[in-house]
Tab-separated table of C-alpha atoms in Angstrom:
chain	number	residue	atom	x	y	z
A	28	UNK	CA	0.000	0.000	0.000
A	29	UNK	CA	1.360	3.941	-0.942
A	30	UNK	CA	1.970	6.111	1.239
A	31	UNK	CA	-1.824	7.010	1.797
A	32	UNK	CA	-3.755	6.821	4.775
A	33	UNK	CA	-2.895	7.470	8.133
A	34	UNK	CA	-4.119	5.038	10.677
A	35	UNK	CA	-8.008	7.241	11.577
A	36	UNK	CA	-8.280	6.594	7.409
A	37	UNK	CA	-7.229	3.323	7.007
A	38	UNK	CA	-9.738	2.348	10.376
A	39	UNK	CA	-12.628	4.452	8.459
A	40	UNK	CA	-11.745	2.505	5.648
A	41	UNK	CA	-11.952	-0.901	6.931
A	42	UNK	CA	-15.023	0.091	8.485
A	43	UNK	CA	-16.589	0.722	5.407
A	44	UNK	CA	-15.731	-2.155	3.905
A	45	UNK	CA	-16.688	-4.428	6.998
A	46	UNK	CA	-20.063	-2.669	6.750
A	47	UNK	CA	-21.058	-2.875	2.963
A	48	UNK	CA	-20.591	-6.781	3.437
A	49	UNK	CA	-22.644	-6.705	6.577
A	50	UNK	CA	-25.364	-5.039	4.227
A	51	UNK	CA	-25.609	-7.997	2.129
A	52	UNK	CA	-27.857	-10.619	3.361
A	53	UNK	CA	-26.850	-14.029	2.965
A	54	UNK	CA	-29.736	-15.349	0.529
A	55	UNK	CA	-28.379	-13.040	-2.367
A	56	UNK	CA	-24.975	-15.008	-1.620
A	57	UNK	CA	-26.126	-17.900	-1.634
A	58	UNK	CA	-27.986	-17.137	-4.981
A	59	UNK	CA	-24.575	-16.662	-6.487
A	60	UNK	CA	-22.829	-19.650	-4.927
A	61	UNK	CA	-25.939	-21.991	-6.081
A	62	UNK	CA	-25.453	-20.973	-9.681
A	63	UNK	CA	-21.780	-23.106	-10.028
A	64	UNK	CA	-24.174	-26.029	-10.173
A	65	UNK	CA	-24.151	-25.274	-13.516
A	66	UNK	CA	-20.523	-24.796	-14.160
A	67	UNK	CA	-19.624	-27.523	-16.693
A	68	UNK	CA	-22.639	-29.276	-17.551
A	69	UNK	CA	-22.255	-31.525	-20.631
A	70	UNK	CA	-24.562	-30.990	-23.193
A	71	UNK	CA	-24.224	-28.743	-26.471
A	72	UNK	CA	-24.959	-25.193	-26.025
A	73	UNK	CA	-27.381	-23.232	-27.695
A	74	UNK	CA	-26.770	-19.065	-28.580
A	75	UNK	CA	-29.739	-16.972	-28.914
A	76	UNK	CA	-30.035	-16.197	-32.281
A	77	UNK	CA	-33.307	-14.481	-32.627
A	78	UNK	CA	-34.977	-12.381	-29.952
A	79	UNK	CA	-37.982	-10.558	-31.497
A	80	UNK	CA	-37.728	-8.046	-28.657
A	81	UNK	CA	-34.461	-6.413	-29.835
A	82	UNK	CA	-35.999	-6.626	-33.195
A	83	UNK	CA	-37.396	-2.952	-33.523
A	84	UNK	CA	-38.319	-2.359	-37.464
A	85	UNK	CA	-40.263	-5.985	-36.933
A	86	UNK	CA	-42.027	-4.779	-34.286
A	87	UNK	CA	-42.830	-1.578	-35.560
A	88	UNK	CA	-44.099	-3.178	-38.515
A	89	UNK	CA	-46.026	-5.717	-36.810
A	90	UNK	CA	-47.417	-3.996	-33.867
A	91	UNK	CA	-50.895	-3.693	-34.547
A	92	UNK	CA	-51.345	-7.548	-34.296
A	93	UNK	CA	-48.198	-9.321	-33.113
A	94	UNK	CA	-46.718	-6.863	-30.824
A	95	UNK	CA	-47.710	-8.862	-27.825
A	96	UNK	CA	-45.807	-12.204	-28.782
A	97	UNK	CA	-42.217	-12.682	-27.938
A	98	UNK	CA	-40.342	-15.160	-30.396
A	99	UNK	CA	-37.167	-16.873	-29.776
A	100	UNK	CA	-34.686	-18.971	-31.214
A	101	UNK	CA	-31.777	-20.748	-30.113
A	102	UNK	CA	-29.336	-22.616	-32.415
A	103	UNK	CA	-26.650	-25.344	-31.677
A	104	UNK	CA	-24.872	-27.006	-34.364
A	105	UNK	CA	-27.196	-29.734	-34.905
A	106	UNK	CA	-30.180	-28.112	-34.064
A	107	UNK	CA	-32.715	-25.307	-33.152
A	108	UNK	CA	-35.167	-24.518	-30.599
A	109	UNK	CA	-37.728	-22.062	-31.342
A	110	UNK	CA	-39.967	-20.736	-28.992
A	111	UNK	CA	-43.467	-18.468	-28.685
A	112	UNK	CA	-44.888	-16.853	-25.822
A	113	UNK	CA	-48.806	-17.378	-26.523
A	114	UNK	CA	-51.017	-16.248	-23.503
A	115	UNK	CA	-49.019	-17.086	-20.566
A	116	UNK	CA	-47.300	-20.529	-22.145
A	117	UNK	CA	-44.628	-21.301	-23.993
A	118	UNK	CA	-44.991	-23.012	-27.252
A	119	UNK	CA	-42.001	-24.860	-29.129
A	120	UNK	CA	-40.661	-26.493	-32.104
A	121	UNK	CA	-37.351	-28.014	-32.153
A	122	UNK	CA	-35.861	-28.356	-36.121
A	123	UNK	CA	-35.400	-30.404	-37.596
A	124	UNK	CA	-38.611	-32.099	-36.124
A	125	UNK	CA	-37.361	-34.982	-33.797
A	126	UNK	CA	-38.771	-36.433	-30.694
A	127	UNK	CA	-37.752	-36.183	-27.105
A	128	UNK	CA	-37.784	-34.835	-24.147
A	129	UNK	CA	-37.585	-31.192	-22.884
A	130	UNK	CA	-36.720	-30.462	-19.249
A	131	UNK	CA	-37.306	-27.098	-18.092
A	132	UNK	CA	-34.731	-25.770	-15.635
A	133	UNK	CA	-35.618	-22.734	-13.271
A	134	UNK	CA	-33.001	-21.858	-10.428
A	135	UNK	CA	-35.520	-24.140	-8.226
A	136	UNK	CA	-35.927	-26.899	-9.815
A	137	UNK	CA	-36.658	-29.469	-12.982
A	138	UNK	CA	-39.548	-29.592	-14.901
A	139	UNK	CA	-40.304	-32.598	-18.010
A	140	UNK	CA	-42.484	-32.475	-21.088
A	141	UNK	CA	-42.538	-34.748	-23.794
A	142	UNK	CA	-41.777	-33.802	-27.351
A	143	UNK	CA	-43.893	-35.051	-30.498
A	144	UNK	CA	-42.967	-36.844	-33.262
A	145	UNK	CA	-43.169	-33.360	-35.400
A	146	UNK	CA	-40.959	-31.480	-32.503
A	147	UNK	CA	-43.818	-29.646	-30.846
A	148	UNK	CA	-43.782	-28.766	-27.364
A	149	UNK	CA	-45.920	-27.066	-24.932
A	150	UNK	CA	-44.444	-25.673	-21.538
A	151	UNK	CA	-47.863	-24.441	-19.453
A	152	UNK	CA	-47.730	-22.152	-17.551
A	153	UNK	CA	-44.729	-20.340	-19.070
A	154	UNK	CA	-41.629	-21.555	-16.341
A	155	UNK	CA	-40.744	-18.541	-14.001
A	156	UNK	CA	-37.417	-16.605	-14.976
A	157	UNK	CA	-34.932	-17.016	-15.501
A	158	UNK	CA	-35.034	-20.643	-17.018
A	159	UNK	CA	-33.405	-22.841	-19.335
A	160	UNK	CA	-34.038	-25.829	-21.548
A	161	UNK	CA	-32.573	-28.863	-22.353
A	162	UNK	CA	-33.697	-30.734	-25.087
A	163	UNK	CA	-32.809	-34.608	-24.828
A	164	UNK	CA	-33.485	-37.457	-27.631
A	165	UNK	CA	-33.034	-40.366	-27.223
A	166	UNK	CA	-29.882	-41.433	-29.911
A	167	UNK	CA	-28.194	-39.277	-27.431
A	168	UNK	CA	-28.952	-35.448	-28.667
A	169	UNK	CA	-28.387	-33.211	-25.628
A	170	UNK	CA	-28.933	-29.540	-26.290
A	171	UNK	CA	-28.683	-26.682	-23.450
A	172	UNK	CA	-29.949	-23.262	-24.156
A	173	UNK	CA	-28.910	-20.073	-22.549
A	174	UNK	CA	-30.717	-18.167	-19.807
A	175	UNK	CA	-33.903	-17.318	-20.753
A	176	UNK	CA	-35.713	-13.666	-19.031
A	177	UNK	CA	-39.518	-13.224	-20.411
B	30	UNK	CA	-5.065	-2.973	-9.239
B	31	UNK	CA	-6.043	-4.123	-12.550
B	32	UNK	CA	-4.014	-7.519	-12.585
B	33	UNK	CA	-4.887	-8.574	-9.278
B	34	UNK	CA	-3.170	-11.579	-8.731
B	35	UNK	CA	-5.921	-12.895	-6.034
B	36	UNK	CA	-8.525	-12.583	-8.486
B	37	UNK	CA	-7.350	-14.217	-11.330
B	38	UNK	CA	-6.119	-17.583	-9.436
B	39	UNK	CA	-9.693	-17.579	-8.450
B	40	UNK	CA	-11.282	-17.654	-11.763
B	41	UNK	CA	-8.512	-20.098	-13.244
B	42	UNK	CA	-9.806	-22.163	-10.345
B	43	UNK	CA	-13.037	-21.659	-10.805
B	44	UNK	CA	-12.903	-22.078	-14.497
B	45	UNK	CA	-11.396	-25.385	-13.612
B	46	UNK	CA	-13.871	-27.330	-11.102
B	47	UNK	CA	-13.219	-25.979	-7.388
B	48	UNK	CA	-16.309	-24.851	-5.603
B	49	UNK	CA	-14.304	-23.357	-2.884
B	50	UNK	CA	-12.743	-20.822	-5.749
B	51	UNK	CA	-16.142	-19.819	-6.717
B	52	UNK	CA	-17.790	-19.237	-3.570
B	53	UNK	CA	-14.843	-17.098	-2.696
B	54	UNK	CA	-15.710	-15.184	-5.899
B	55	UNK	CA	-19.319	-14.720	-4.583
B	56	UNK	CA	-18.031	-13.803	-0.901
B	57	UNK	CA	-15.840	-11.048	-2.673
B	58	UNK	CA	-18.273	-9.474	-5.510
B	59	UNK	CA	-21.619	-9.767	-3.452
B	60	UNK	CA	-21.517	-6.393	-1.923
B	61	UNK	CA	-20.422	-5.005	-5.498
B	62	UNK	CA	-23.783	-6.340	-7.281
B	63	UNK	CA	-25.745	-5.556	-3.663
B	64	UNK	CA	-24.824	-1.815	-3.685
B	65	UNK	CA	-25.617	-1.420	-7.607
B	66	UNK	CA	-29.019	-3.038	-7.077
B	67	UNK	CA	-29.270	-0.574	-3.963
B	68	UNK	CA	-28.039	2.021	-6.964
B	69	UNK	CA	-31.348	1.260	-8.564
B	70	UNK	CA	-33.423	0.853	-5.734
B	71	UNK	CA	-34.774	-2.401	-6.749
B	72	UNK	CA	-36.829	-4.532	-4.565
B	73	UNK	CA	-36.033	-7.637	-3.120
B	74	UNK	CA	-36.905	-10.011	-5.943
B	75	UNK	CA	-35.919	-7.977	-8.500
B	76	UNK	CA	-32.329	-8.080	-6.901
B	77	UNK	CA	-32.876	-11.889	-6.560
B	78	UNK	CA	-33.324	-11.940	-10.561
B	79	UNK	CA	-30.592	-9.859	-10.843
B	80	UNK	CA	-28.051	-11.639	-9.033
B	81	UNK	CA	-29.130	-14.758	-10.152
B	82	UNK	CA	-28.679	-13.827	-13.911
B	83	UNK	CA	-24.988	-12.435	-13.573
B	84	UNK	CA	-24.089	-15.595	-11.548
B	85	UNK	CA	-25.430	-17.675	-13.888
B	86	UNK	CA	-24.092	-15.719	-16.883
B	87	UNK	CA	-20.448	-15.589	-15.274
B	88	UNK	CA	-20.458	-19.819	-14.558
B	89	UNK	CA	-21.194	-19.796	-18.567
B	90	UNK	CA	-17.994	-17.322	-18.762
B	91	UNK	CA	-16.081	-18.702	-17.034
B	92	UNK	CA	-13.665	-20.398	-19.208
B	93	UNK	CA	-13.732	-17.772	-21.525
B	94	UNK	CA	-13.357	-14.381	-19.888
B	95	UNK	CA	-10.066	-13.169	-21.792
B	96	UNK	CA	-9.000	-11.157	-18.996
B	97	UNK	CA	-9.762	-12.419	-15.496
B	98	UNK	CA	-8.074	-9.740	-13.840
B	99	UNK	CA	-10.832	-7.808	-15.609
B	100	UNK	CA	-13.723	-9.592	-13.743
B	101	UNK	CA	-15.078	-6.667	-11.596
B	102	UNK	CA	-15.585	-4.633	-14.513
B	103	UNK	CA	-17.384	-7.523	-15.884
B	104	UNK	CA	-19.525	-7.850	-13.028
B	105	UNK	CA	-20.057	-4.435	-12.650
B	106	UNK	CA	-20.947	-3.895	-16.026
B	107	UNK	CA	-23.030	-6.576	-16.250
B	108	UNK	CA	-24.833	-6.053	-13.125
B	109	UNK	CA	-25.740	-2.747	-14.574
B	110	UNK	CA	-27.233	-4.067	-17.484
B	111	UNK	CA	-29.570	-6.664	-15.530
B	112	UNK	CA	-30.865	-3.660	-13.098
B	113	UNK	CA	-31.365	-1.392	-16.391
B	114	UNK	CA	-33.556	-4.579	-17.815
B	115	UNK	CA	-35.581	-4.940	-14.523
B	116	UNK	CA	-35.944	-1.708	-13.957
B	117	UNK	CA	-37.479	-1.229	-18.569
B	118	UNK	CA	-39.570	-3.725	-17.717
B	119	UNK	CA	-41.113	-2.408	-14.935
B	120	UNK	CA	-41.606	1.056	-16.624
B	121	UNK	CA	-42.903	-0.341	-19.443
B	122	UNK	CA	-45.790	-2.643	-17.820
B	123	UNK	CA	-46.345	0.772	-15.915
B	124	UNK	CA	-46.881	2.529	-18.837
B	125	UNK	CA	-47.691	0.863	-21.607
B	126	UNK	CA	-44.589	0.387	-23.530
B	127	UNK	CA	-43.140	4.082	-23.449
B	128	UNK	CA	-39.362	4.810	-24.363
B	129	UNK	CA	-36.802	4.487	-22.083
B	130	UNK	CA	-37.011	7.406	-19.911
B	131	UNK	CA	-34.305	10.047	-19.799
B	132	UNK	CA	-34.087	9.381	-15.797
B	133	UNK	CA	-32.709	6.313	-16.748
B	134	UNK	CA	-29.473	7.036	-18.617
B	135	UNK	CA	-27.757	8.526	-15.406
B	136	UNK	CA	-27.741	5.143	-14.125
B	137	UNK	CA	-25.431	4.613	-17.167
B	138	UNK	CA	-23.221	7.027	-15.828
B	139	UNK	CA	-19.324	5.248	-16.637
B	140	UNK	CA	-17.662	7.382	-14.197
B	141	UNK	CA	-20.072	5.925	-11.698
B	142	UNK	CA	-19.672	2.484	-12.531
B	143	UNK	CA	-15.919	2.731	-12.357
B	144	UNK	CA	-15.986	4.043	-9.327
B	145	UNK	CA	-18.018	1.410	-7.882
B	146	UNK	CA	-15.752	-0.824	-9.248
B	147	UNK	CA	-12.759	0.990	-7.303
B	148	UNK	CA	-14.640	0.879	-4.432
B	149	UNK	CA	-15.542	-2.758	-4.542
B	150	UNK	CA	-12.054	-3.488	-5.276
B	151	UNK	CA	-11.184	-1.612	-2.093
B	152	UNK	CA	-13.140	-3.245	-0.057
B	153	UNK	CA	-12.417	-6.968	-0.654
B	154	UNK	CA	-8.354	-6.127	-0.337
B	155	UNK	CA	-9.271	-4.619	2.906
B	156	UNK	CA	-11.995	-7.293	4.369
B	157	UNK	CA	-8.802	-9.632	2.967
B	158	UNK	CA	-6.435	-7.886	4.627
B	159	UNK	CA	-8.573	-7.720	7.726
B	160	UNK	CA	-9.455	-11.492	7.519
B	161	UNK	CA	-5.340	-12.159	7.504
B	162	UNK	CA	-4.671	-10.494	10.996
B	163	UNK	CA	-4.386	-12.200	13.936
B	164	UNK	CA	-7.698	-12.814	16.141
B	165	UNK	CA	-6.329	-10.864	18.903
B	166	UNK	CA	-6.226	-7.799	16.221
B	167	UNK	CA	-9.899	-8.539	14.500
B	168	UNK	CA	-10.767	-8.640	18.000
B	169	UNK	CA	-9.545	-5.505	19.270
B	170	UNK	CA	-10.461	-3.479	15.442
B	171	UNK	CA	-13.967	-4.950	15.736
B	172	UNK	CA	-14.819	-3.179	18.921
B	173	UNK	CA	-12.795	-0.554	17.971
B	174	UNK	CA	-15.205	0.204	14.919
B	175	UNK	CA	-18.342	-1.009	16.251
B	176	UNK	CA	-21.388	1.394	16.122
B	177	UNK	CA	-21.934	2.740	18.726
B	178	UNK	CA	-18.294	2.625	19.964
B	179	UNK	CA	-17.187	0.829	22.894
B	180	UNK	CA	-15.007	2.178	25.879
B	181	UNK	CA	-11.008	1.969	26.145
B	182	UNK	CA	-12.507	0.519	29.649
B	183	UNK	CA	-14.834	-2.165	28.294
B	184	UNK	CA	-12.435	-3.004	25.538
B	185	UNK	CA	-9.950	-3.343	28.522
B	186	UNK	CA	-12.240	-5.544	30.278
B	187	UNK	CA	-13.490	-8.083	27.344
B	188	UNK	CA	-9.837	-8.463	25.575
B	189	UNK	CA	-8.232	-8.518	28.954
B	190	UNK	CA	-5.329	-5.888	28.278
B	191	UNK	CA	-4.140	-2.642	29.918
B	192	UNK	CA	-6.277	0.637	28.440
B	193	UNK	CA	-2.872	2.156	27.978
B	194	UNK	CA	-1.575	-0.889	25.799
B	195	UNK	CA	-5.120	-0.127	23.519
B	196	UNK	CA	-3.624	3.052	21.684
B	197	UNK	CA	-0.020	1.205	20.847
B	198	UNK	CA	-1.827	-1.957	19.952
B	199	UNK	CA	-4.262	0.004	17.765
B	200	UNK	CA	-1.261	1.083	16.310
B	201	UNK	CA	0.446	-2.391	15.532
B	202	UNK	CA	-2.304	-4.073	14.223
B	203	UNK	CA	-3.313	-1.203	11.533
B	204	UNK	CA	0.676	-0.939	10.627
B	205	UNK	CA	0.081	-5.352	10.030
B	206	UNK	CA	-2.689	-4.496	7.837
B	207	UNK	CA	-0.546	-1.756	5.911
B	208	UNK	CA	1.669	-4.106	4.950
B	209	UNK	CA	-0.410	-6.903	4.316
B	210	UNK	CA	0.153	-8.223	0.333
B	211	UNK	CA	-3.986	-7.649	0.335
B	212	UNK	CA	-3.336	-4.334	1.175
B	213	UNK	CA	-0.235	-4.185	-1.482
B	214	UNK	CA	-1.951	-4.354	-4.690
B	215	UNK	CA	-4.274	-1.250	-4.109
B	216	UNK	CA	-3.294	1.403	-6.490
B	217	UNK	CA	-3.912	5.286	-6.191
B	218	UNK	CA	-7.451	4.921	-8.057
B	219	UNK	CA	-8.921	2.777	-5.199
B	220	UNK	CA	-6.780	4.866	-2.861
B	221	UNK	CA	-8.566	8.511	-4.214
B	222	UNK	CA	-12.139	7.273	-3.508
B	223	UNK	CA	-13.479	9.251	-0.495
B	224	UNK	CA	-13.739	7.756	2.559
B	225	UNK	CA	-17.333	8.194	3.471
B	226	UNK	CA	-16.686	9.213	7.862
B	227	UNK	CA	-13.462	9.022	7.099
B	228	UNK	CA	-12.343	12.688	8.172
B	229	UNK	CA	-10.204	13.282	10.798
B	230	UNK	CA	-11.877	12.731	13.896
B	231	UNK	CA	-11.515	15.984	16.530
């Protein structure tokens, strides 16, 4: 440490710093220290690659009908996940259409619902945020998407 | 106080598979992401959101954060970014799905953010430092700072020394914390943010 503080400082200091930590309360660090239970997880990731919220001109275009709908899609390299937001569920199509399973994270537990020959899904009601999904077939497709915030 | 040498063995560990690194990551940065959400006045489950999606967005980073030395600024700035989404959202089920208001951009404020950063920096170097002395020094500094402030004469009673060894042991452990390697690594930036009660006392 430089030449700085002199010792009522460097006790004012400490004080300060004893104190913000003292203003924390311990379930917002255990919320952090929960979320390494995802800290290497095997499965393929999926990036969001279409968010209609941060598309603008589409939703200026479309907002007399549409505005109200939130479309997303994820893509891995062997597959993609799109998803709707229809009156309070979520409704999904994984393409190329394959069957499975979809399991529906949140950060308090594990939902499952089955996936149709034609790679429909239907998650009702909509999972609370933030969630993630995982889709899982059964010649041994595992696909993780990101964080998801409706 | 940029290459911190502390912080980046704790995200190569992290990175890695040690649950102890990571947890000491949380200890260290949870009063940073706290006092932004405070920033922002959000409520208590918007900060749980909040925290819960920088967390989970820095276990995905992990391995790939090109500068770990750089991680508060990561968290910092992505802290910001989760509070500014919380806080849109909220404004625009309010209202219907105005613009962003103007109110909003001063939370964007970079000289702010950096010097929460500094700040947070601070503060973890000097709980560090603190956490290094010897118990008989936490001891004696805890009562020393606590609110409201305790005697020389109960101090004297509880620790079990002389009131006139207090002052000169005051002295000692502070000069142990100045030299502490936690204490090393702080640079003039952390060292220029005010001390808030820190004038000279009377």
């Amino acid at each position: 440490m430089r030449e700085g503080w002199d010792d009522e400082q460097l006790l004012a200091a400490l004080r300060e710093s004893l104190t913000a930590r003292e203003a924390v309360p311990s379930w917002f660090v255990e919320t952090g220290k929960n979320a390494y239970a995802w800290h290497n997880i095997d499965a393929e990731l999926a990036q969001l690659t279409y968010d209609s919220s941060h598309d603008r001109n589409r939703a200026a275009v479309m907002r007399s009908e549409a505005a109200s709908i939130r479309a997303l899609t994820f893509t891995s390299a062997r597959l993609s996940i799109e998803l709707e937001v229809i009156e309070g569920r979520l409704l999904g199509q994984i393409i190329p259409p394959q069957a499975g399973t979809l399991e529906t994270h949140t950060t308090t537990g594990v939902t499952t619902s089955p996936i149709d020959e034609i790679g429909a899904f239907v998650v009702d009601p909509k999972p609370a945020s933030p969630f993630r999904l995982r889709f899982r077939a059964a010649d041994g497709t595992d696909v993780l998407t990101g964080w998801i915030t409706l | 106080m940029r290459d911190d040498p502390t912080v980046v063995a704790l995200v190569t560990r992290a990175a890695g598979s040690d649950p102890g690194a990571w947890n000491e990551i949380v200890e260290r940065y949870a009063p940073l992401l706290w006092s932004i959400c405070t920033r922002f006045q959000l409520s208590t489950s918007d900060r749980e959101d909040v925290a819960q999606n920088v967390w989970l967005l820095l276990v995905e980073q992990l391995g790939r954060l090109r500068e770990p030395a750089a991680l508060p600024g990561w968290l910092a700035t992505t802290t910001h970014r989760e509070c500014l989404r919380v806080v849109t959202a909220a404004r625009k089920s309010e209202q219907g799905g105005t613009r962003q208001d103007d109110a909003l951009l001063q939370f964007a404020d970079d000289t702010v953010i950096e010097e929460e950063i500094l700040m947070a920096e601070r503060n973890a170097a000097l709980r560090a430092a603190f956490a290094e002395l010897p118990p008989r020094c936490q001891q004696l500094l805890a009562m020393l700072l606590s609110d409201p402030p305790h005697s020389y004469a109960a101090i004297s009673a509880t620790l079990d020394i002389p009131i006139g060894s207090i002052g000169p042991q005051r002295a000692r452990c502070l000069e142990r914390m100045r030299r502490s390697t936690a204490l090393a690594t702080l640079g003039e930036g952390e060292m220029k943010i005010d001390i808030p009660g820190g004038e000279r006392r009377a």
